[in-house]
Short mmCIF file of C-alpha atoms in Angstrom, two decimals:
data_model
loop_
_atom_site.label_atom_id
_atom_site.label_comp_id
_atom_site.label_asym_id
_atom_site.label_seq_id
_atom_site.Cartn_x
_atom_site.Cartn_y
_atom_site.Cartn_z
CA MET A 1 78.01 212.77 6.96
CA ALA A 2 80.20 209.73 7.10
CA SER A 3 79.64 209.06 3.43
CA ALA A 4 80.46 212.65 2.53
CA ALA A 5 83.54 212.52 4.73
CA SER A 6 84.94 209.53 2.87
CA SER A 7 86.20 210.10 -0.61
CA ALA A 8 84.46 209.43 -3.88
CA ALA A 9 85.81 205.90 -3.70
CA ALA A 10 83.79 203.26 -1.90
CA PRO A 11 82.95 203.93 1.76
CA PHE A 12 85.36 202.33 4.19
CA TRP A 13 83.16 199.42 5.06
CA ARG A 14 82.50 198.53 1.46
CA ALA A 15 86.22 198.56 0.76
CA ALA A 16 86.71 196.23 3.74
CA GLY A 17 84.38 193.67 2.19
CA MET A 18 81.27 194.27 4.29
CA THR A 19 77.85 194.48 2.79
CA TYR A 20 75.34 197.16 3.65
CA ILE A 21 73.44 194.63 5.71
CA THR A 22 76.43 193.91 7.96
CA TYR A 23 77.07 197.63 8.29
CA SER A 24 73.54 198.41 9.36
CA ASN A 25 73.54 195.46 11.77
CA ILE A 26 76.65 196.74 13.49
CA CYS A 27 75.15 200.20 13.75
CA ALA A 28 71.95 198.69 15.16
CA SER A 29 73.77 196.69 17.80
CA LEU A 30 75.69 199.81 18.80
CA VAL A 31 72.40 201.65 19.27
CA ARG A 32 70.98 198.74 21.23
CA SER A 33 73.91 198.72 23.62
CA CYS A 34 73.32 202.40 24.32
CA LEU A 35 69.97 201.68 25.91
CA LYS A 36 69.30 201.62 29.62
CA GLU A 37 67.89 198.67 31.51
CA PRO A 38 65.21 197.23 31.29
CA HIS A 39 64.88 198.17 27.62
CA LYS A 40 68.37 196.93 27.00
CA THR A 41 67.62 193.31 27.80
CA ASP A 42 64.46 193.48 25.68
CA ALA A 43 66.41 194.82 22.76
CA LEU A 44 69.24 192.34 23.18
CA SER A 45 66.75 189.49 23.08
CA ARG A 46 65.80 190.70 19.61
CA GLU A 47 69.36 190.31 18.48
CA LYS A 48 69.79 186.58 18.88
CA VAL A 49 70.82 184.68 15.81
CA HIS A 50 70.80 180.95 15.28
CA PHE A 51 70.71 178.96 12.12
CA SER A 52 72.69 176.27 10.39
CA VAL A 53 73.95 176.65 6.84
CA SER A 54 75.24 173.94 4.62
CA LYS A 55 76.62 174.58 1.19
CA TRP A 56 75.97 172.06 -1.55
CA ALA A 57 78.49 171.15 -4.18
CA GLY A 58 77.59 168.95 -7.11
CA GLY A 59 74.52 167.47 -5.49
CA LYS A 60 76.17 166.69 -2.16
CA PRO A 61 75.75 168.65 1.05
CA GLU A 62 78.86 169.57 2.92
CA LYS A 63 79.16 169.72 6.66
CA PRO A 64 76.77 172.33 8.06
CA THR A 65 78.15 175.29 9.92
CA ILE A 66 76.11 176.69 12.75
CA ARG A 67 76.01 180.43 13.24
CA SER A 68 74.75 181.10 16.65
CA ASP A 69 74.31 183.95 19.07
CA SER A 70 76.66 186.37 17.51
CA PRO A 71 74.56 188.68 15.46
CA ASP A 72 77.29 190.34 13.46
CA ALA A 73 80.10 189.13 11.32
CA MET B 1 38.90 151.51 5.63
CA ALA B 2 39.95 150.42 9.09
CA MET B 3 36.29 150.11 10.08
CA ALA B 4 35.59 147.73 7.18
CA ALA B 5 38.52 145.57 8.23
CA LEU B 6 37.24 145.53 11.81
CA ARG B 7 33.75 144.57 10.71
CA LYS B 8 35.16 141.78 8.54
CA GLU B 9 37.22 140.51 11.46
CA GLY B 10 34.22 140.59 13.76
CA ARG B 11 32.14 138.58 11.31
CA ARG B 12 34.94 136.05 10.85
CA ILE B 13 35.19 135.49 14.58
CA LEU B 14 31.41 135.14 14.96
CA LEU B 15 30.95 132.57 12.19
CA SER B 16 33.90 130.34 12.92
CA PRO B 17 35.23 130.44 16.45
CA ASN B 18 37.70 127.79 15.32
CA PRO B 19 41.07 128.25 17.00
CA ALA B 20 42.90 127.22 13.82
CA ILE B 21 41.40 130.06 11.82
CA ALA B 22 42.03 132.39 14.77
CA ILE B 23 45.73 131.45 14.64
CA ARG B 24 45.92 132.05 10.90
CA SER B 25 44.30 135.44 11.19
CA ALA B 26 46.63 136.17 14.11
CA ILE B 27 49.58 135.75 11.77
CA LEU B 28 48.02 137.91 9.08
CA SER B 29 46.92 140.87 11.21
CA ASP B 30 48.46 140.77 14.62
CA GLU B 31 46.46 143.18 16.75
CA LEU B 32 43.10 142.64 15.17
CA THR B 33 42.29 139.12 16.48
CA ALA B 34 40.75 138.01 19.76
CA PRO B 35 42.98 136.42 22.36
CA LEU B 36 43.42 132.73 21.64
CA GLY B 37 40.98 130.39 23.28
CA ALA B 38 38.39 133.07 23.92
CA ARG B 39 34.95 131.51 23.92
CA SER B 40 32.79 134.57 23.64
CA ILE B 41 33.43 137.46 21.33
CA SER B 42 36.01 139.76 22.83
CA THR B 43 35.63 143.52 22.92
CA GLN B 44 39.32 143.86 23.73
CA ILE B 45 40.40 144.86 20.24
CA VAL B 46 37.83 147.57 19.88
CA ARG B 47 38.58 148.90 23.33
CA ASN B 48 42.30 149.16 22.56
CA ARG B 49 41.58 150.97 19.35
CA MET B 50 39.25 153.38 21.07
CA LYS B 51 41.87 154.20 23.67
CA SER B 52 44.53 154.97 21.07
CA VAL B 53 42.18 157.06 18.95
CA LYS B 54 41.18 159.06 22.00
CA ASN B 55 44.83 159.73 22.83
CA ILE B 56 45.50 160.87 19.30
CA GLN B 57 42.54 163.19 19.49
CA LYS B 58 43.86 164.75 22.70
CA ILE B 59 47.29 165.29 21.20
CA THR B 60 46.03 166.88 18.01
CA LYS B 61 43.73 169.16 19.98
CA ALA B 62 46.68 170.28 22.10
CA MET B 63 48.79 170.92 19.01
CA LYS B 64 46.00 173.02 17.55
CA MET B 65 45.83 175.14 20.72
CA VAL B 66 49.59 175.65 20.71
CA ALA B 67 49.59 176.69 17.07
CA ALA B 68 46.67 179.07 17.65
CA SER B 69 48.38 180.80 20.54
CA LYS B 70 51.66 181.16 18.63
CA LEU B 71 49.82 182.41 15.59
CA ARG B 72 48.40 185.41 17.40
CA GLY B 73 51.82 186.82 18.21
CA VAL B 74 53.40 186.14 14.85
CA GLN B 75 50.45 187.55 12.95
CA VAL B 76 50.86 190.96 14.55
CA ARG B 77 54.55 191.04 13.71
CA THR B 78 53.91 189.93 10.16
CA GLU B 79 51.40 192.67 9.52
CA ASN B 80 53.79 195.21 10.93
CA SER B 81 56.61 193.94 8.77
CA ARG B 82 54.68 194.48 5.58
CA GLY B 83 55.51 198.15 5.75
CA ILE B 84 59.22 197.44 5.46
CA TRP B 85 59.33 196.36 1.87
CA GLN B 86 56.52 198.41 0.44
CA PRO B 87 58.67 201.53 -0.12
CA PHE B 88 61.13 199.37 -2.01
CA THR B 89 58.48 198.08 -4.33
CA ALA B 90 57.25 201.61 -4.83
CA LEU B 91 60.75 202.71 -5.76
CA LEU B 92 62.26 199.78 -7.58
CA GLY B 93 59.24 197.78 -8.64
CA ASP B 94 58.73 194.02 -8.45
CA ILE B 95 59.10 192.66 -11.94
CA PRO B 96 58.74 188.92 -12.06
CA SER B 97 59.00 188.94 -15.83
CA VAL B 98 62.56 190.22 -15.83
CA ASP B 99 64.83 188.13 -17.99
CA VAL B 100 68.27 187.59 -16.55
CA LYS B 101 70.93 184.97 -16.80
CA LYS B 102 71.54 183.93 -13.24
CA ASN B 103 68.39 183.27 -11.30
CA VAL B 104 68.45 182.07 -7.74
CA ILE B 105 65.23 180.65 -6.35
CA VAL B 106 64.95 181.03 -2.57
CA THR B 107 62.37 178.57 -1.31
CA ILE B 108 61.08 179.15 2.19
CA SER B 109 59.63 176.11 3.93
CA SER B 110 59.16 174.89 7.47
CA ASP B 111 61.38 172.69 9.58
CA LYS B 112 58.59 170.81 11.29
CA GLY B 113 55.87 168.78 9.66
CA LEU B 114 52.16 168.25 10.30
CA CYS B 115 51.36 171.59 8.74
CA GLY B 116 49.12 170.68 5.86
CA GLY B 117 50.11 171.33 2.26
CA ILE B 118 52.03 174.60 2.37
CA ASN B 119 55.46 173.08 1.84
CA SER B 120 54.26 171.10 -1.16
CA THR B 121 52.76 174.20 -2.76
CA SER B 122 55.97 176.15 -2.23
CA VAL B 123 58.01 173.39 -3.81
CA LYS B 124 55.58 173.13 -6.72
CA VAL B 125 55.87 176.85 -7.40
CA SER B 126 59.65 176.68 -7.12
CA LYS B 127 59.83 173.86 -9.61
CA ALA B 128 57.57 175.74 -12.01
CA LEU B 129 59.80 178.80 -11.66
CA TYR B 130 62.81 176.66 -12.34
CA LYS B 131 61.28 175.47 -15.58
CA LEU B 132 60.30 179.00 -16.52
CA THR B 133 63.69 180.49 -15.93
CA SER B 134 65.90 177.77 -17.31
CA GLY B 135 67.09 177.81 -20.86
CA PRO B 136 70.36 177.70 -22.80
CA GLU B 137 73.17 178.92 -20.50
CA LYS B 138 70.66 179.86 -17.87
CA GLU B 139 70.79 177.48 -14.93
CA PRO B 140 68.76 178.60 -11.96
CA GLN B 141 69.90 177.54 -8.52
CA TYR B 142 68.02 176.82 -5.34
CA VAL B 143 68.59 178.18 -1.86
CA ILE B 144 66.39 176.26 0.51
CA LEU B 145 65.31 177.43 3.95
CA GLY B 146 63.85 174.66 6.08
CA GLU B 147 64.00 170.90 6.24
CA LYS B 148 60.75 170.08 4.51
CA GLY B 149 61.60 171.93 1.35
CA LYS B 150 64.99 170.27 1.20
CA ALA B 151 63.45 166.82 1.58
CA GLN B 152 61.20 167.39 -1.42
CA LEU B 153 63.65 169.17 -3.68
CA VAL B 154 66.50 166.76 -3.05
CA ARG B 155 64.61 164.06 -4.86
CA ASP B 156 64.95 165.45 -8.35
CA SER B 157 66.87 168.72 -8.24
CA LYS B 158 69.93 167.72 -6.23
CA LYS B 159 72.37 169.25 -8.63
CA SER B 160 70.83 172.71 -8.59
CA ILE B 161 70.88 173.29 -4.85
CA ALA B 162 73.36 175.92 -3.77
CA LEU B 163 72.65 176.37 -0.08
CA ASN B 164 70.48 174.81 2.56
CA ILE B 165 69.59 176.60 5.78
CA THR B 166 67.82 175.01 8.74
CA GLU B 167 67.03 175.60 12.41
CA ILE B 168 65.80 179.10 11.79
CA GLN B 169 63.01 179.08 14.33
CA LYS B 170 65.06 178.14 17.36
CA ASN B 171 64.86 181.69 18.68
CA PRO B 172 61.86 183.86 17.95
CA LEU B 173 62.28 185.38 14.51
CA ASN B 174 63.92 188.77 14.47
CA TYR B 175 65.31 191.04 11.82
CA THR B 176 68.93 190.56 12.85
CA GLN B 177 68.77 186.84 12.24
CA VAL B 178 67.14 187.17 8.84
CA SER B 179 69.56 189.85 7.79
CA VAL B 180 72.56 187.71 8.74
CA LEU B 181 70.98 184.91 6.70
CA ALA B 182 70.46 187.26 3.77
CA ASP B 183 74.05 188.34 4.08
CA ASP B 184 75.21 184.73 3.93
CA ILE B 185 73.18 184.14 0.83
CA LEU B 186 74.56 187.28 -0.80
CA LYS B 187 78.10 186.25 -0.05
CA ASN B 188 77.79 182.68 -1.21
CA VAL B 189 75.65 182.81 -4.31
CA GLU B 190 76.06 184.78 -7.49
CA PHE B 191 72.85 186.11 -8.84
CA ASP B 192 71.26 188.57 -11.21
CA ALA B 193 67.79 188.12 -9.81
CA LEU B 194 66.56 186.49 -6.64
CA ARG B 195 63.13 184.98 -6.62
CA ILE B 196 61.79 184.34 -3.15
CA VAL B 197 59.00 181.78 -2.96
CA TYR B 198 56.89 181.82 0.18
CA ASN B 199 53.31 181.47 1.40
CA LYS B 200 51.67 184.80 2.04
CA PHE B 201 49.32 184.85 4.96
CA GLN B 202 45.88 186.10 3.91
CA SER B 203 43.84 184.68 6.76
CA VAL B 204 43.82 181.71 9.08
CA VAL B 205 42.47 179.43 6.37
CA SER B 206 44.02 180.89 3.23
CA PHE B 207 47.70 180.98 2.30
CA ILE B 208 48.73 182.19 -1.13
CA PRO B 209 52.04 181.10 -2.61
CA THR B 210 53.82 184.24 -3.80
CA VAL B 211 57.04 185.07 -5.56
CA ALA B 212 58.97 188.23 -4.73
CA THR B 213 61.68 189.31 -7.13
CA VAL B 214 64.76 191.19 -6.02
CA LEU B 215 67.26 192.29 -8.62
CA SER B 216 70.98 192.68 -8.20
CA PRO B 217 72.32 196.22 -8.64
CA GLU B 218 73.72 195.49 -12.09
CA ALA B 219 70.40 194.14 -13.24
CA VAL B 220 68.71 197.24 -11.88
CA GLU B 221 71.05 199.39 -13.92
CA LYS B 222 70.25 197.43 -17.04
CA GLU B 223 66.53 197.64 -16.44
CA SER B 224 66.67 201.34 -15.73
CA GLU B 225 68.22 201.89 -19.11
CA ALA B 226 65.41 199.92 -20.65
CA GLY B 227 62.88 202.37 -19.29
CA GLY B 228 59.70 201.76 -17.38
CA LYS B 229 59.45 202.25 -13.66
CA LEU B 230 63.15 201.89 -13.06
CA GLY B 231 63.90 204.39 -15.81
CA GLU B 232 62.64 207.13 -13.53
CA LEU B 233 65.43 206.53 -11.05
CA ASP B 234 67.52 209.21 -12.68
CA GLN B 235 65.00 211.78 -11.64
CA TYR B 236 66.09 211.37 -8.02
CA GLU B 237 68.74 213.67 -6.71
CA ILE B 238 71.55 212.02 -4.81
CA GLU B 239 72.94 213.69 -1.72
CA GLY B 240 76.26 213.04 -0.17
CA GLY B 241 79.28 211.66 -1.88
CA ASP B 242 77.83 208.39 -3.10
CA THR B 243 77.42 207.59 -6.70
CA LYS B 244 74.24 206.17 -8.12
CA SER B 245 75.65 202.67 -8.47
CA GLU B 246 76.75 202.65 -4.86
CA ILE B 247 73.36 203.70 -3.64
CA LEU B 248 71.77 201.11 -5.86
CA GLN B 249 73.99 198.45 -4.37
CA ASN B 250 73.14 199.44 -0.81
CA LEU B 251 69.48 199.62 -1.69
CA ALA B 252 69.50 196.25 -3.39
CA GLU B 253 71.11 194.55 -0.42
CA PHE B 254 68.79 196.21 2.03
CA GLN B 255 65.81 195.40 -0.14
CA PHE B 256 66.76 191.75 -0.16
CA SER B 257 67.09 191.72 3.59
CA CYS B 258 63.73 193.41 4.14
CA VAL B 259 61.88 191.24 1.65
CA MET B 260 63.41 188.13 3.23
CA PHE B 261 62.31 189.27 6.68
CA ASN B 262 58.75 189.72 5.55
CA ALA B 263 58.77 186.47 3.59
CA VAL B 264 60.08 184.44 6.52
CA LEU B 265 57.50 185.94 8.87
CA GLU B 266 54.64 185.36 6.43
CA ASN B 267 55.70 181.79 5.90
CA ALA B 268 55.90 181.19 9.64
CA CYS B 269 52.39 182.61 10.01
CA SER B 270 51.09 180.42 7.21
CA GLU B 271 52.77 177.39 8.74
CA LEU B 272 51.05 177.98 12.08
CA GLY B 273 47.69 178.58 10.43
CA ALA B 274 48.02 175.48 8.28
CA ARG B 275 49.03 173.43 11.28
CA MET B 276 46.00 174.72 13.18
CA SER B 277 43.58 173.69 10.47
CA ALA B 278 45.33 170.35 9.86
CA MET B 279 45.21 169.46 13.54
CA ASP B 280 41.63 170.64 13.76
CA SER B 281 40.48 168.36 10.94
CA SER B 282 42.58 165.57 12.43
CA SER B 283 40.84 165.81 15.81
CA ARG B 284 37.48 165.97 14.08
CA ASN B 285 38.29 162.80 12.13
CA ALA B 286 39.43 161.14 15.34
CA GLY B 287 36.12 162.09 16.93
CA ASP B 288 34.20 160.54 14.02
CA MET B 289 36.30 157.41 14.23
CA LEU B 290 35.63 157.21 17.95
CA ASP B 291 31.86 157.43 17.36
CA ARG B 292 31.93 154.60 14.85
CA LEU B 293 34.13 152.47 17.11
CA THR B 294 31.73 153.06 20.00
CA LEU B 295 28.87 151.77 17.90
CA THR B 296 30.85 148.65 16.94
CA TYR B 297 31.82 148.16 20.55
CA ASN B 298 28.24 148.29 21.73
CA ARG B 299 27.08 145.94 19.00
CA THR B 300 29.82 143.41 19.82
CA ARG B 301 29.06 143.67 23.51
CA GLN B 302 25.33 143.14 23.02
CA ALA B 303 25.94 140.24 20.65
CA SER B 304 28.12 138.48 23.20
CA ILE B 305 25.55 139.02 25.97
CA THR B 306 22.83 137.62 23.72
CA THR B 307 24.93 134.55 22.89
CA GLU B 308 25.58 133.85 26.55
CA LEU B 309 21.92 134.24 27.37
CA ILE B 310 20.97 131.84 24.59
CA GLU B 311 23.44 129.26 25.85
CA ILE B 312 22.23 129.55 29.42
CA ILE B 313 18.57 129.37 28.51
CA SER B 314 18.96 126.48 26.14
CA GLY B 315 21.07 124.65 28.70
CA ALA B 316 18.44 125.27 31.38
CA SER B 317 15.57 124.16 29.12
CA ALA B 318 17.53 121.03 28.18
CA LEU B 319 17.78 120.15 31.87
CA THR B 320 14.16 120.78 32.80
CA GLY B 321 12.39 119.78 29.61
#
């Protein structure tokens, strides 16, 4: 549907730099926000994200960045 | 080992209740000597030790209960998550013997300790993989999840670490979190093949270190030309306006995310199971230690009573006789 609507070039989200994972996460959070209470709060609790990433360059860790509570990019 | 030291100390105090020697041994081993100036043999040391061992036993028992209760919930979710990646393996295959230039080894370990040997086995397997996949112009890189893995790998593979991710288990594990993590890894690291090292949960006492291989879409294309399982991909008919390479790219990303989800859950399960058995053996050892200390305590107590009796009786007989 959406993929057929867009042209033979990359789908719009791929051209915008998103990966398939980000795309499916956004779709999933849209579906979750369509739910009614009380299922909505249950589903939203399954969406929480928290971890801390630190890139390493040449054997040294750089300052870690914490990604928290915002499930999508 | 500690018991032998205690027995030696007890004998030393019995044979030479000389305050000078008591002082010297006080300097050498501070808590293991009797209070200075004590005439009879003191049971104080043994009593203190027994109290601390009993406390340790209580704590380890509580940790075991906590791990057991958490394990029940995570185990159900892990078994349910196994169905997520199985279609991918049926379609794209899991070929650990694939030979590519850029390998990235994703090691999954725990943040907390006291969980037995699972982190060491994961690190051992990762290091072996590193040796296997390195060669001329092929430098594998590490992505480490969890503090314990980082602590072990930093010692000798500092230069090959690309990313380090911690604090994963702050909220209960869910797919969204793991997929955001997978997305971060995809964006930050270049790879032809990702090898995910984790401990698969077989049962409460057995955890098998496993490696799951996920190929990048270009590598899948190359392999499909080479034939084999991937060569049959062309037999599938593609609907919609996507090309085969696009679908392969979507599939590869999604496969990585699903395999990571299952791997993280399995590792969490294994961590809880390993912690349960480690704490269980720890409380059993504490119980054994307590038994032996009780025996020493009783012996010391009876010896001191006997000495006092001897003194009293000999004093009394010296007076009368």
